[in-house]
Coordinates of C-alpha atoms and ligand atoms in Angstrom, one line a residue:
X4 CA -56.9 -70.5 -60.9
X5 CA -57.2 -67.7 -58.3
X6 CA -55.2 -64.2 -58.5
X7 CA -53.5 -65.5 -55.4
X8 CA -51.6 -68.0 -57.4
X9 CA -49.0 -65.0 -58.5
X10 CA -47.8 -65.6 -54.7
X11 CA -46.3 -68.8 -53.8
X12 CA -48.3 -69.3 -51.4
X13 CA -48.9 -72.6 -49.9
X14 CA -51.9 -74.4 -51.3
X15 CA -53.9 -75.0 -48.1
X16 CA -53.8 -71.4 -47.6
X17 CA -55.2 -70.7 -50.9
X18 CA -57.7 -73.2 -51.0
X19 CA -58.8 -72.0 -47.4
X20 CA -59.8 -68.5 -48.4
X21 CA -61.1 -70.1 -51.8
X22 CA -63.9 -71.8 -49.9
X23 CA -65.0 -68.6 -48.2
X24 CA -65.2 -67.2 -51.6
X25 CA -61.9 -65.1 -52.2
X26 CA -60.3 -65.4 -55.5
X27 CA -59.6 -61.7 -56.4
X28 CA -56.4 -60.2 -54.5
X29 CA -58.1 -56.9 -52.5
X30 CA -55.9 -53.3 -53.6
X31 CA -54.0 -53.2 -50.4
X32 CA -53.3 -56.9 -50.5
X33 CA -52.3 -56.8 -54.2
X34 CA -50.3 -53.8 -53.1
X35 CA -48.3 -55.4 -49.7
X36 CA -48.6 -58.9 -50.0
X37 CA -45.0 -59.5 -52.0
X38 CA -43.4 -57.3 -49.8
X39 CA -45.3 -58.7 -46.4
X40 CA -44.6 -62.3 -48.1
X41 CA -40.5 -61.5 -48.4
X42 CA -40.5 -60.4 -44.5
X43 CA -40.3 -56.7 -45.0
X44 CA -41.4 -54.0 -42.8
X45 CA -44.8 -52.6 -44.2
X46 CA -46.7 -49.8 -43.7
X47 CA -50.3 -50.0 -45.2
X48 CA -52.8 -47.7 -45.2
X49 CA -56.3 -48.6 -46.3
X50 CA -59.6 -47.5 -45.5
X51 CA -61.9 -49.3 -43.1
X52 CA -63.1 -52.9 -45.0
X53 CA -60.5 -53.0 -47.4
X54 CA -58.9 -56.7 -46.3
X55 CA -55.7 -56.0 -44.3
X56 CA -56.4 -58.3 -42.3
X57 CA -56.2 -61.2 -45.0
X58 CA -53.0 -59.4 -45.7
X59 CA -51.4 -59.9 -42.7
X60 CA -53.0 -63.5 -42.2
X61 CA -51.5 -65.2 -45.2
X62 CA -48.2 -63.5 -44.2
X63 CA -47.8 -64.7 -40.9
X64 CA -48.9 -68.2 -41.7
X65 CA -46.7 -68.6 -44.7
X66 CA -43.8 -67.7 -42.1
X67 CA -44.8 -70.5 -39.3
X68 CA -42.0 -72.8 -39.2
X69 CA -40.9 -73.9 -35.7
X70 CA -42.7 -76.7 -34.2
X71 CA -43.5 -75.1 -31.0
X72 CA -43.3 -70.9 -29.2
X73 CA -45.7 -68.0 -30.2
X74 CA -44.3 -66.9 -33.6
X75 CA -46.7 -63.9 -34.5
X76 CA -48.2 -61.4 -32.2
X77 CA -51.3 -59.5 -33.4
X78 CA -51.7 -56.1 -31.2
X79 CA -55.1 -54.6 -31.7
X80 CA -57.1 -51.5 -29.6
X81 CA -60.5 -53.8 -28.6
X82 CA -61.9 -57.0 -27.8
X83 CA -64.0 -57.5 -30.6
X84 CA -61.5 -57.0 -32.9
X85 CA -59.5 -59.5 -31.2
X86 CA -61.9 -61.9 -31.7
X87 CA -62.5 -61.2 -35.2
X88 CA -58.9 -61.1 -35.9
X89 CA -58.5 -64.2 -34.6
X90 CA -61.3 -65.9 -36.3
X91 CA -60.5 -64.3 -39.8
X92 CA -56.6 -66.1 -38.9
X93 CA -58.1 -69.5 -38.1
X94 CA -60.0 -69.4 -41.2
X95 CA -57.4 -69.0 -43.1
X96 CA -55.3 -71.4 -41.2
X97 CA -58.0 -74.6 -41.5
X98 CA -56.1 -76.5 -44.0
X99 CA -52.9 -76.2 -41.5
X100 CA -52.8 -79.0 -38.7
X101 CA -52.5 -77.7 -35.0
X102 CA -52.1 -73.8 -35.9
X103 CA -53.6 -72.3 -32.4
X104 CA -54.4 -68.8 -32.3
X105 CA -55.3 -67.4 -29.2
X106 CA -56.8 -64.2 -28.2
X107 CA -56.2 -62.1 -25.0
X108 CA -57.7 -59.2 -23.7
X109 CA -58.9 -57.9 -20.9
X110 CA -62.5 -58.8 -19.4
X111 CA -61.6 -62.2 -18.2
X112 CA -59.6 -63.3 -14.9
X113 CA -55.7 -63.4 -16.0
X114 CA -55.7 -66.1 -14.2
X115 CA -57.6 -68.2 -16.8
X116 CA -55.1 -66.7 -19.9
X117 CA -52.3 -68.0 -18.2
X118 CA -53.8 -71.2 -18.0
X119 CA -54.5 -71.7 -21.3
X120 CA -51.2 -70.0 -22.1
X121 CA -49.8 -73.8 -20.4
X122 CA -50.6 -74.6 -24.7
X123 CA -48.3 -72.2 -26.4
X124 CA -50.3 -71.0 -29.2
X125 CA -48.4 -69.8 -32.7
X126 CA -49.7 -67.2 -33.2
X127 CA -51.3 -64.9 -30.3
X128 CA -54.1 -61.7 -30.9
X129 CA -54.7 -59.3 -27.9
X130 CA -55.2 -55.8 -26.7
X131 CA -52.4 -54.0 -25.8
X132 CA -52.9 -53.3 -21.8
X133 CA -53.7 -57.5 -21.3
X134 CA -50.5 -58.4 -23.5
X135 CA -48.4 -56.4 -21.2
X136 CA -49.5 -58.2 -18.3
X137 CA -49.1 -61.6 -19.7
X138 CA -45.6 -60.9 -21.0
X139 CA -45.0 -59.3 -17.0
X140 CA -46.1 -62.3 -15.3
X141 CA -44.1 -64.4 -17.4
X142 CA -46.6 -66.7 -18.6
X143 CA -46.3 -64.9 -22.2
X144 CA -43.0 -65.6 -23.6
X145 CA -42.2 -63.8 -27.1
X146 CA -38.4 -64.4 -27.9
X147 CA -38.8 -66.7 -30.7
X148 CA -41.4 -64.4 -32.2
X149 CA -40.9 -63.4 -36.0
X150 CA -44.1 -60.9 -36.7
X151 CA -45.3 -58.3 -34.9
X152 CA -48.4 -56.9 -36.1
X153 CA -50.0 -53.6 -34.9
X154 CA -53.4 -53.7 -36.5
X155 CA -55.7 -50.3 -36.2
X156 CA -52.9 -48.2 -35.3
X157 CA -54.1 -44.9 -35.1
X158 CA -57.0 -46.1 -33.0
X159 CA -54.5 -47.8 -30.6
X160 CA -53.0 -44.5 -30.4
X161 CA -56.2 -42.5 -29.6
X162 CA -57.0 -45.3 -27.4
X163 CA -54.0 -44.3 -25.5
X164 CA -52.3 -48.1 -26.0
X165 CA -48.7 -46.1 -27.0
X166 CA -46.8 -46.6 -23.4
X167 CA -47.8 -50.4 -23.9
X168 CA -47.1 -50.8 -26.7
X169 CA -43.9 -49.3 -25.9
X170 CA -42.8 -51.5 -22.9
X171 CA -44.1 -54.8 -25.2
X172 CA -41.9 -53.8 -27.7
X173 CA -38.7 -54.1 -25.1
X174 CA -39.8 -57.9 -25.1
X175 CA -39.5 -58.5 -28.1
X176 CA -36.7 -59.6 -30.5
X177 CA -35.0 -56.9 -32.1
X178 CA -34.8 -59.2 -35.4
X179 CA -38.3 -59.4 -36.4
X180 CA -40.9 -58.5 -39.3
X181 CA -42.8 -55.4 -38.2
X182 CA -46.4 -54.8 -40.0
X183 CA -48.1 -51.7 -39.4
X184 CA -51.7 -51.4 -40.9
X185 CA -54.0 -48.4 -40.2
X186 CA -57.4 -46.9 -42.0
X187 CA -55.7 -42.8 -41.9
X188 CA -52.4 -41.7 -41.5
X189 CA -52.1 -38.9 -39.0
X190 CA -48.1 -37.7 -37.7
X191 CA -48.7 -39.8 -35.0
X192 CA -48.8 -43.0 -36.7
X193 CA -45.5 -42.0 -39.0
X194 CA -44.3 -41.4 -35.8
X195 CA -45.5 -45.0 -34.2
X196 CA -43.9 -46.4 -37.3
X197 CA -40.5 -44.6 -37.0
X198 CA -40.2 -45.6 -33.9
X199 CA -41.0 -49.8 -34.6
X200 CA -40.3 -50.5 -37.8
X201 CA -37.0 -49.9 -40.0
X202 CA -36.6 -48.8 -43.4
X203 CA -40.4 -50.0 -43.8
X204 CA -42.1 -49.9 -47.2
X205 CA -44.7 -47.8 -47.6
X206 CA -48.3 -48.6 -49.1
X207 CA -51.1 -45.9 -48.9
X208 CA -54.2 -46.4 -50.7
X209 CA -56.7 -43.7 -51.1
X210 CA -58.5 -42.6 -48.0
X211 CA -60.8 -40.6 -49.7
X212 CA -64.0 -41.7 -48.9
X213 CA -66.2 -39.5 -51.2
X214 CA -66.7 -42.0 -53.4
X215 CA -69.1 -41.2 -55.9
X216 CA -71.4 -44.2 -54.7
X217 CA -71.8 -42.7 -51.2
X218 CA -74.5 -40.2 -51.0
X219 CA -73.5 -37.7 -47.9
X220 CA -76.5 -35.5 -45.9
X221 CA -76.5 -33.3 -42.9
X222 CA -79.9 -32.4 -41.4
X223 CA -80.2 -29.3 -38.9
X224 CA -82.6 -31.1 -36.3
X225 CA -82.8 -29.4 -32.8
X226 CA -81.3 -31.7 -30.1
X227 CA -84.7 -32.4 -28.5
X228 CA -86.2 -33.7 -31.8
X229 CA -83.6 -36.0 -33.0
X230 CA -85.0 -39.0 -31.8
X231 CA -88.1 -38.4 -34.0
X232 CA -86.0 -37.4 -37.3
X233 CA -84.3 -40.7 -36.9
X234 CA -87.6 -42.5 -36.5
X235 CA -88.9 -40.2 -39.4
X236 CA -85.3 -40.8 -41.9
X237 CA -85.2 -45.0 -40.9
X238 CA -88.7 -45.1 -41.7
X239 CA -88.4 -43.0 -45.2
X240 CA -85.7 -44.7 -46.2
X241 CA -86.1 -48.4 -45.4
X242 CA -82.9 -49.8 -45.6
X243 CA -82.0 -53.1 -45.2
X244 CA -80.2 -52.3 -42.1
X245 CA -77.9 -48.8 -40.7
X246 CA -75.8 -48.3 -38.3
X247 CA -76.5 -45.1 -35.8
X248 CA -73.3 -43.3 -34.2
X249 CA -73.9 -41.7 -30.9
X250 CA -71.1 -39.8 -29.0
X251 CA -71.7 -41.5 -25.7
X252 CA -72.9 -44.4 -24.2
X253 CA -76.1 -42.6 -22.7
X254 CA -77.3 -41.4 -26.1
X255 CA -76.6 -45.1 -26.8
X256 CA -79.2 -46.3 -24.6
X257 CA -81.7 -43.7 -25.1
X258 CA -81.6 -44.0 -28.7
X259 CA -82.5 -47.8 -28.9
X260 CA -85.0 -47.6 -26.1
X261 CA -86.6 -45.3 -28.2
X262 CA -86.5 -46.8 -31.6
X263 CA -87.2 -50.2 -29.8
X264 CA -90.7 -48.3 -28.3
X265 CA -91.5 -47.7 -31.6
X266 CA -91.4 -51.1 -32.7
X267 CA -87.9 -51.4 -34.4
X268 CA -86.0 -54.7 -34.1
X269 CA -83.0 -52.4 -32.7
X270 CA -79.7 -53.2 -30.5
X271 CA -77.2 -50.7 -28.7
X272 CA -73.2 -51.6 -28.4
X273 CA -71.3 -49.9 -26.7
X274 CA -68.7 -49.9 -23.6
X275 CA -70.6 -50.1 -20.5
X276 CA -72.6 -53.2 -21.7
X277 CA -71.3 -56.7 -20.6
X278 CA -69.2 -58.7 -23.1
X279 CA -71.5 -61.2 -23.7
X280 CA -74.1 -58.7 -24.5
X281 CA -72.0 -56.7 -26.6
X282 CA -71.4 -60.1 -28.8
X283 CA -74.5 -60.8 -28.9
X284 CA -75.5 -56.9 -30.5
X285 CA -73.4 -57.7 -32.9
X286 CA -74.4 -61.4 -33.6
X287 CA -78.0 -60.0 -34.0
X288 CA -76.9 -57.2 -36.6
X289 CA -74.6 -59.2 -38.4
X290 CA -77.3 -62.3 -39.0
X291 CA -80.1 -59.7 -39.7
X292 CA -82.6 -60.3 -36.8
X293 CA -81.5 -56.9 -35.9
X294 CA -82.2 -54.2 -38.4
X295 CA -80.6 -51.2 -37.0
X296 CA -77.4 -51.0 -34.7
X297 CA -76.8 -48.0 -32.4
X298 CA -73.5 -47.8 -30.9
X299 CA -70.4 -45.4 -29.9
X300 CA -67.5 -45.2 -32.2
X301 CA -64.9 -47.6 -30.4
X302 CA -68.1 -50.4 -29.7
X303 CA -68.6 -50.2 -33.5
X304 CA -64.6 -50.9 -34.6
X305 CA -64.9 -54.2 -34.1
X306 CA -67.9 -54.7 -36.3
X307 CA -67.7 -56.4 -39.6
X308 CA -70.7 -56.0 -42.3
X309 CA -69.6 -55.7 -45.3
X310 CA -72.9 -54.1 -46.9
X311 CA -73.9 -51.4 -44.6
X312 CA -76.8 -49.4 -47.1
X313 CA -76.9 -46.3 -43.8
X314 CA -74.8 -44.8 -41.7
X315 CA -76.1 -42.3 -39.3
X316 CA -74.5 -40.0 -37.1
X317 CA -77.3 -39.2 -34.4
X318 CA -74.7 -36.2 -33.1
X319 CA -71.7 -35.6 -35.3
X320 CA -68.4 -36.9 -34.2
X321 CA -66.3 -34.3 -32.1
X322 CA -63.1 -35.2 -34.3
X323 CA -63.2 -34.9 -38.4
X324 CA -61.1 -38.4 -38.7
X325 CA -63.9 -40.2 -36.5
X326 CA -66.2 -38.5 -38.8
X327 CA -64.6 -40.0 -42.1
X328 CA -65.1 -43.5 -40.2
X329 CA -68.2 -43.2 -40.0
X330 CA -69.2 -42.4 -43.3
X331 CA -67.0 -45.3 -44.6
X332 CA -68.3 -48.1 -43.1
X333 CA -70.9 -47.5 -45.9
X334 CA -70.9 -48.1 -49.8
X335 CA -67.9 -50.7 -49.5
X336 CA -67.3 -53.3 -52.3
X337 CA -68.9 -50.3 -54.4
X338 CA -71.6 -50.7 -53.5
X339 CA -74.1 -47.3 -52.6
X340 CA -74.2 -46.4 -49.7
X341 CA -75.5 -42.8 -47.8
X342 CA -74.2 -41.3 -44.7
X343 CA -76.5 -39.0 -43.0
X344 CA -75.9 -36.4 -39.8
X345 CA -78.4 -34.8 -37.1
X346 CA -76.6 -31.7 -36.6
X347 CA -78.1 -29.6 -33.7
X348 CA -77.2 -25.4 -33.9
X349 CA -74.3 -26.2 -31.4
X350 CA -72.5 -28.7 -33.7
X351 CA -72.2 -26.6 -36.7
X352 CA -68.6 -25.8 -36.1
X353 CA -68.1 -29.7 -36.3
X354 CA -69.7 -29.6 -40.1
X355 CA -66.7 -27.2 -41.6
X356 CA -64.1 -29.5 -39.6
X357 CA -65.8 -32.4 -41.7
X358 CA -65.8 -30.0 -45.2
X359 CA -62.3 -29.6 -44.9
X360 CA -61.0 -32.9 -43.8
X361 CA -63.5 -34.4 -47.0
X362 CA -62.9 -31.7 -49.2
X363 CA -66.6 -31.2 -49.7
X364 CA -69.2 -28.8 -49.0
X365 CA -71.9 -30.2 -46.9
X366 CA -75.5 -30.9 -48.7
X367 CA -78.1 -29.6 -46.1
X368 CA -81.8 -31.0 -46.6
X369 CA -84.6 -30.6 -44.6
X370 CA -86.8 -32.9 -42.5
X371 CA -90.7 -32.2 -41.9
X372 CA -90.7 -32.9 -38.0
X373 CA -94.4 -32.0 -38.1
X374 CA -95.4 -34.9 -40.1
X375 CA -93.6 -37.6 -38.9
X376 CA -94.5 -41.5 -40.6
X377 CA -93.9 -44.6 -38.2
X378 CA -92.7 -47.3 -40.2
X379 CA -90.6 -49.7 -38.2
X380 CA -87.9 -51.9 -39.1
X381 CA -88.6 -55.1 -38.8
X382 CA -86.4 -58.1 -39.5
X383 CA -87.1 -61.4 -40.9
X384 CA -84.6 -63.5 -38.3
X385 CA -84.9 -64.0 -34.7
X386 CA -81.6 -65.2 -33.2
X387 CA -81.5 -69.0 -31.2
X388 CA -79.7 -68.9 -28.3
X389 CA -77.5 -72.4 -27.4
X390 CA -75.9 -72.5 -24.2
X391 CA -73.3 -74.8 -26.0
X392 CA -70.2 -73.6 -28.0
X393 CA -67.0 -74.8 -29.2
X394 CA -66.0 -75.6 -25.6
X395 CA -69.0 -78.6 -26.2
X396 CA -66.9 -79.7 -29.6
X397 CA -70.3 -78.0 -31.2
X398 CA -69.8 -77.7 -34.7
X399 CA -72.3 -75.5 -37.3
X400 CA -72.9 -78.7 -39.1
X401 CA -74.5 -80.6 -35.7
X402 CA -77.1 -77.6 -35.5
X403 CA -77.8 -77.3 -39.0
X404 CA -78.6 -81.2 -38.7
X405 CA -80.5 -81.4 -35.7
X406 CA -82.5 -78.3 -37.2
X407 CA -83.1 -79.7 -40.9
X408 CA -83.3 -83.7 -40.0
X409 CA -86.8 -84.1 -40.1
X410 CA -87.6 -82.1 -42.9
X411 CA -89.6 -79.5 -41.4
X412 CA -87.2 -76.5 -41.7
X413 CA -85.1 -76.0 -44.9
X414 CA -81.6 -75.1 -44.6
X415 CA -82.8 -71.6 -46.5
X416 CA -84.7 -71.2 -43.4
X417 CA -81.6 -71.4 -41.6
X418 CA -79.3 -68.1 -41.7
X419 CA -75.8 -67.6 -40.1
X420 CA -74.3 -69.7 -37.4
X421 CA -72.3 -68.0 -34.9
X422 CA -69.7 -70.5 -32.5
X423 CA -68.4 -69.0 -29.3
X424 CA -66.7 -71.1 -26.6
X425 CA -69.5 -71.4 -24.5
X426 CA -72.5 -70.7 -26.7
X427 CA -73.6 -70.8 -30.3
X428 CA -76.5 -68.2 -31.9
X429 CA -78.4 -69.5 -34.7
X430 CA -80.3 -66.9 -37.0
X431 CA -83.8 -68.6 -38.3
X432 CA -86.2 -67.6 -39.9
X433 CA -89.3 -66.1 -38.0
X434 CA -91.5 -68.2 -39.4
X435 CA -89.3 -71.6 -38.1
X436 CA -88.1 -70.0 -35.2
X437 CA -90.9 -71.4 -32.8
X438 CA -90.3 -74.7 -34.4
X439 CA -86.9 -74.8 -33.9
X440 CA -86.7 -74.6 -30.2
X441 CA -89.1 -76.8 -29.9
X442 CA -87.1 -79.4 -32.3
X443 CA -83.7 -78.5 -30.3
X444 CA -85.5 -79.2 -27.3
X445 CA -87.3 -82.2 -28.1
X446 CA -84.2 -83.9 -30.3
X447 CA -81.3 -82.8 -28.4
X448 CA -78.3 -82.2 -30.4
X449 CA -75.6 -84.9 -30.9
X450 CA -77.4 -87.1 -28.3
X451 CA -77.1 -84.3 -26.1
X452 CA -79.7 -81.7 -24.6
X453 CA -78.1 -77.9 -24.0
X454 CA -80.2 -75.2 -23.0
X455 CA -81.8 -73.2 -25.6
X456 CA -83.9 -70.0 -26.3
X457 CA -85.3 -67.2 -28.7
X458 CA -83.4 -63.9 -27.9
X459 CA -86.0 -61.3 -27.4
X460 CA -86.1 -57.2 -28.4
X461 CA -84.9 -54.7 -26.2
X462 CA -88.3 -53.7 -25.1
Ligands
LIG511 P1 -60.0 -53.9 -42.8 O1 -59.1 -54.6 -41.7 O2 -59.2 -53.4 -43.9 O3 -60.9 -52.9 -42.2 P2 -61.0 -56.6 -43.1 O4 -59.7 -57.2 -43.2 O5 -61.8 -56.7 -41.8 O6 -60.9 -55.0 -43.5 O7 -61.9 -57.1 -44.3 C1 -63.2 -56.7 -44.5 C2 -64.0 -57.9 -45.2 O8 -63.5 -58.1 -46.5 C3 -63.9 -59.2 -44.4 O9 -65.2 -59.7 -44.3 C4 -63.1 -60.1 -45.3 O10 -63.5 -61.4 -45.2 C5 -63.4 -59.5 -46.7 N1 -62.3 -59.7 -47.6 C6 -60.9 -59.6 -47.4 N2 -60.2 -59.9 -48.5 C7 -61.1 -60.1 -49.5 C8 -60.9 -60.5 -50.9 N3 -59.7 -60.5 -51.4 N4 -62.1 -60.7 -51.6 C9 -63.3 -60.6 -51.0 N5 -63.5 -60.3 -49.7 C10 -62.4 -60.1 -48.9
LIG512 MG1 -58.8 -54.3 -39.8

């Protein structure tokens, strides 16, 4: 029997998130789902990774009742974690026939979001600036909407989303269920909350995020050696993969030209880069055919590995919250984890910001910048590229078939299967990943030939 069984929560539901493995009630869900579950306004605070999002999921499907009109809307600051919202949602909605959930944001022609809109979804997932125009041109109606959602709410805020949020808010039903869910708890989201939600119960979980499992550096490197202590502290430390923090989109692309010179199987996210390439960075991270992930702060929100060994901050973060994100996207599930910063002479003042927001004293060590060891990061996956998705009525199980049929790849060899409308990304294993495009073009998949091909590094 499940810890989720002390909720009476319907059974598909249950069994749903049983099948991906989740038995054990998460701290913030333990700690809002009754409340959430009896249509209360809730305020949760948990760090980064801690599974509000399965909180708010099983609370707005176990509300669904009406047979037709968008019953839960789902604000959140980016794109990706649109998308991820929405997938994590349809997970747990499998067992339930005909729950659509939709995502909007901006990126694509409006034009094609009304459209789809002509199919009223249940539950709808957007950014805050695209929801405003869907709701203006009228092709978004939200009066029989029971939920609102505003998921990473102080990144909303910092993103600037408040005055949209704001005028959404007029559209919406004054008799609702408000759920607030943020990773810190600065004025302005008390204030966020005051304003939205009434008499709202509040649930906040420790933010500290000195665990004892995550081991926190700082390194004084000069700016025009950084590059090489990052080549020098990937290449000590081996990890299985880490995730670099730049400050700007330049450093961004810098940073993984030069790791990728150096031979490292390395990706950059971040804003300037298309949206397909900015999936497929983190398709390539999150499969393991890339073994280290540069990208700016807001790129990385929307990134979802649960077992990050390294965190680096090439340049520490101007602001000491953005700093305390960093360092948690490591050591979750306690599991160890180390955070490590490149702090050039000019940044110092940054470092006591950090100290008192962490209330800790910085551990300095020293790097050897004369000696420097190559060691690239390799990975063992390379990522198959099918210019076929969900659109195609793909499914994982058609590729996994047309892959393993004859018997000369092993489902082992196969890793993680990644669906988007349009295309799918396969991880393989190098050693099969020749093969496979030649069995996918050969065999075709479901009687069907799509285009495919090996993504290649970023040199
Ligand atoms: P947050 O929004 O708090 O940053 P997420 O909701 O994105 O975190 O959850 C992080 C990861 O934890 C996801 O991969 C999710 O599938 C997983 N997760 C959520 N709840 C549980 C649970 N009860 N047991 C195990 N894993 C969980
Ligand atoms: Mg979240």
């Amino acid at each position: 029997m499940s810890d989720f069984s002390q909720w009476s929560l319907r059974s598909e539901l249950v069994e749903a998130i049983a099948s991906q493995g989740i038995t054990e009630p998460t701290p913030i869900q333990q700690a809002s789902l009754a409340d959430i579950l009896a249509g209360a306004d809730v305020l949760a605070q948990a760090k980064t990774g801690s599974g509000k999002t399965l909180a708010f999921a099983l609370g707005i499907l176990s509300g669904l009742d009406a047979p037709s009109g968008v019953q839960a809307l789902v604000l959140c600051p980016t794109r990706e974690l649109a998308d991820q919202v929405t997938q994590a949602i349809r997970k747990v909605a499998v067992r339930l026939p005909n729950v659509k959930v939709s995502a909007f944001y901006g990126g694509i022609p409006v034009r094609v979001h009304v459209e789809s809109l002509v199919h009223e979804p249940a539950i709808v997932v957007g950014t805050p600036g695209r929801i405003l125009e869907l709701i203006e041109t009228g092709a978004l109606k939200l009066d029989a909407m029971k939920t609102l959602v505003l998921d990473e709410a102080d990144r909303m805020l910092d993103m600037g989303f408040e005055p949209a949020i704001q005028t959404i808010q007029k559209a919406l039903p004054k008799k609702r269920q408000t759920l607030l869910f943020s990773a810190t708890f600065p004025d302005a989201v008390r204030a966020l909350s005051k304003s939205y939600q009434r008499d709202p119960k509040e649930i906040l979980l420790d933010t500290d995020t000195r665990s004892e499992h995550i081991e926190q550096l700082f390194f004084e490197v000069p700016i025009s050696r950084k590059a090489d202590a990052l080549l020098h502290l990937l290449g000590q430390l081996q990890p299985a993969q880490a995730l670099v923090f730049c400050n700007t989109k330049i450093d961004c692309q810098q940073v993984e030209q030069h790791l990728a010179k150096a031979g490292f199987d390395v990706c950059a996210l971040h804003g300037d880069l298309e949206q397909r390439d900015r999936d497929e960075a983190m398709v390539r991270f999150q499969n393991g055919s890339v073994r280290v992930l540069v990208a700016t702060d807001v790129a990385a929100r929307g990134l979802d590995v649960s077992d990050l060994p390294l965190v680096i901050s090439y340049e520490l973060a101007h602001q000491a919250d953005v700093h305390v994100h960093r360092v948690g996207r490591t050591g979750r599930a306690g599991k160890d984890g180390r955070a490590l910063a490149l702090v050039a002479s000019s940044e110092i003042g940054r470092v006591k910001a950090v100290e008192e927001q962490m209330s800790l004293t910085a551990q300095w060590q020293r790097i050897d910048l004369s000696a420097i060891k190559l060691a690239p990061l390799k990975a063992d996956w390379k990522t198959l590229v099918i210019d076929a998705g969900r659109k195609d009525k793909l499914r994982p199980g058609d590729i996994l078939g047309a892959l393993t049929g004859k018997q000369q790849i092993a489902a082992t060899q196969v890793g993680k299967i990644a669906l988007f409308d349009t295309r799918a990304y396969v991880a393989l294993h190098k050693n099969v990943a020749d093969k496979a495009l030649q069995l996918l073009r050969q065999d075709k998949i479901k009687g069907r030939s799509f285009r495919v091909r090996l993504l290649s590094p970023a040199v």
